[in-house]
XYZ file of C-alpha atoms in Angstrom:
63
model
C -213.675 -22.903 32.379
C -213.109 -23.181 28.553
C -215.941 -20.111 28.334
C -213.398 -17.578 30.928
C -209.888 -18.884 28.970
C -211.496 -18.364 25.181
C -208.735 -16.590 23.071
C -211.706 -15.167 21.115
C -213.581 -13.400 23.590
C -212.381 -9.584 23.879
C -214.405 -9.160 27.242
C -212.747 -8.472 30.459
C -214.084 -10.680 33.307
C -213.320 -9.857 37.224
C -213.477 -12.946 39.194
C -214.171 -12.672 43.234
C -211.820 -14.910 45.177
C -212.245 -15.935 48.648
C -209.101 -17.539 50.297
C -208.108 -18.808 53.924
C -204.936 -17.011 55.655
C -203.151 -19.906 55.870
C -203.407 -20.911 51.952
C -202.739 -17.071 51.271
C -199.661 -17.276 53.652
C -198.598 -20.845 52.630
C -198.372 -19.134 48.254
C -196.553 -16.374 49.430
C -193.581 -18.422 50.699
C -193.657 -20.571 47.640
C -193.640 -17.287 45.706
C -190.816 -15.721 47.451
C -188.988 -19.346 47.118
C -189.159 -19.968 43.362
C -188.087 -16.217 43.482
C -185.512 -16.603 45.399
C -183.865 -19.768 43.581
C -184.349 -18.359 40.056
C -181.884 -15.754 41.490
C -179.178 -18.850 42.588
C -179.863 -20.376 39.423
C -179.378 -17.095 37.100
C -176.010 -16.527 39.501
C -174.735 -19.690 39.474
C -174.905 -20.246 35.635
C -173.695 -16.577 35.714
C -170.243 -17.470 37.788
C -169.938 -21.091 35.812
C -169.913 -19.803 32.068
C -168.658 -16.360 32.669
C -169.001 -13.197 30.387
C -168.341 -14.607 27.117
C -171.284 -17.375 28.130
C -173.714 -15.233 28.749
C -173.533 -13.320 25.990
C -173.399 -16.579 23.859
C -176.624 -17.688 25.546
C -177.954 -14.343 24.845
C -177.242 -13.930 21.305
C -179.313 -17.904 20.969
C -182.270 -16.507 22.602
C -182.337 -13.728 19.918
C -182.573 -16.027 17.365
């Protein structure tokens, strides 16, 4: 593993992955999911702390 996640090696490196359907099908609902709440999260905070909060919050990050 530590060989394929070297920050010093410039080579590209294709891996072959073989999955099952119902592994594939089972990390595409927890995809859509964490998707899906980081949206109610982003809204909620959104509607709690209004305009002036956000842009608050925004002007921290950029610091």
């Amino acid at each position: 593993m530590e060989a394929f996640v070297n920050p010093v090696i410039n080579n590209s490196c294709v891996f072959e992955v073989f999955t099952r359907d119902i592994d594939e099908n089972e990390a595409l609902k927890i995809m859509a999911n964490v998707a899906s709440m980081k949206h109610q999260i982003k809204e909620g905070i959104k509607s709690t702390v209004g305009e002036k909060g956000i842009k608050f919050i925004r002007d921290l990050i950029k610091k």
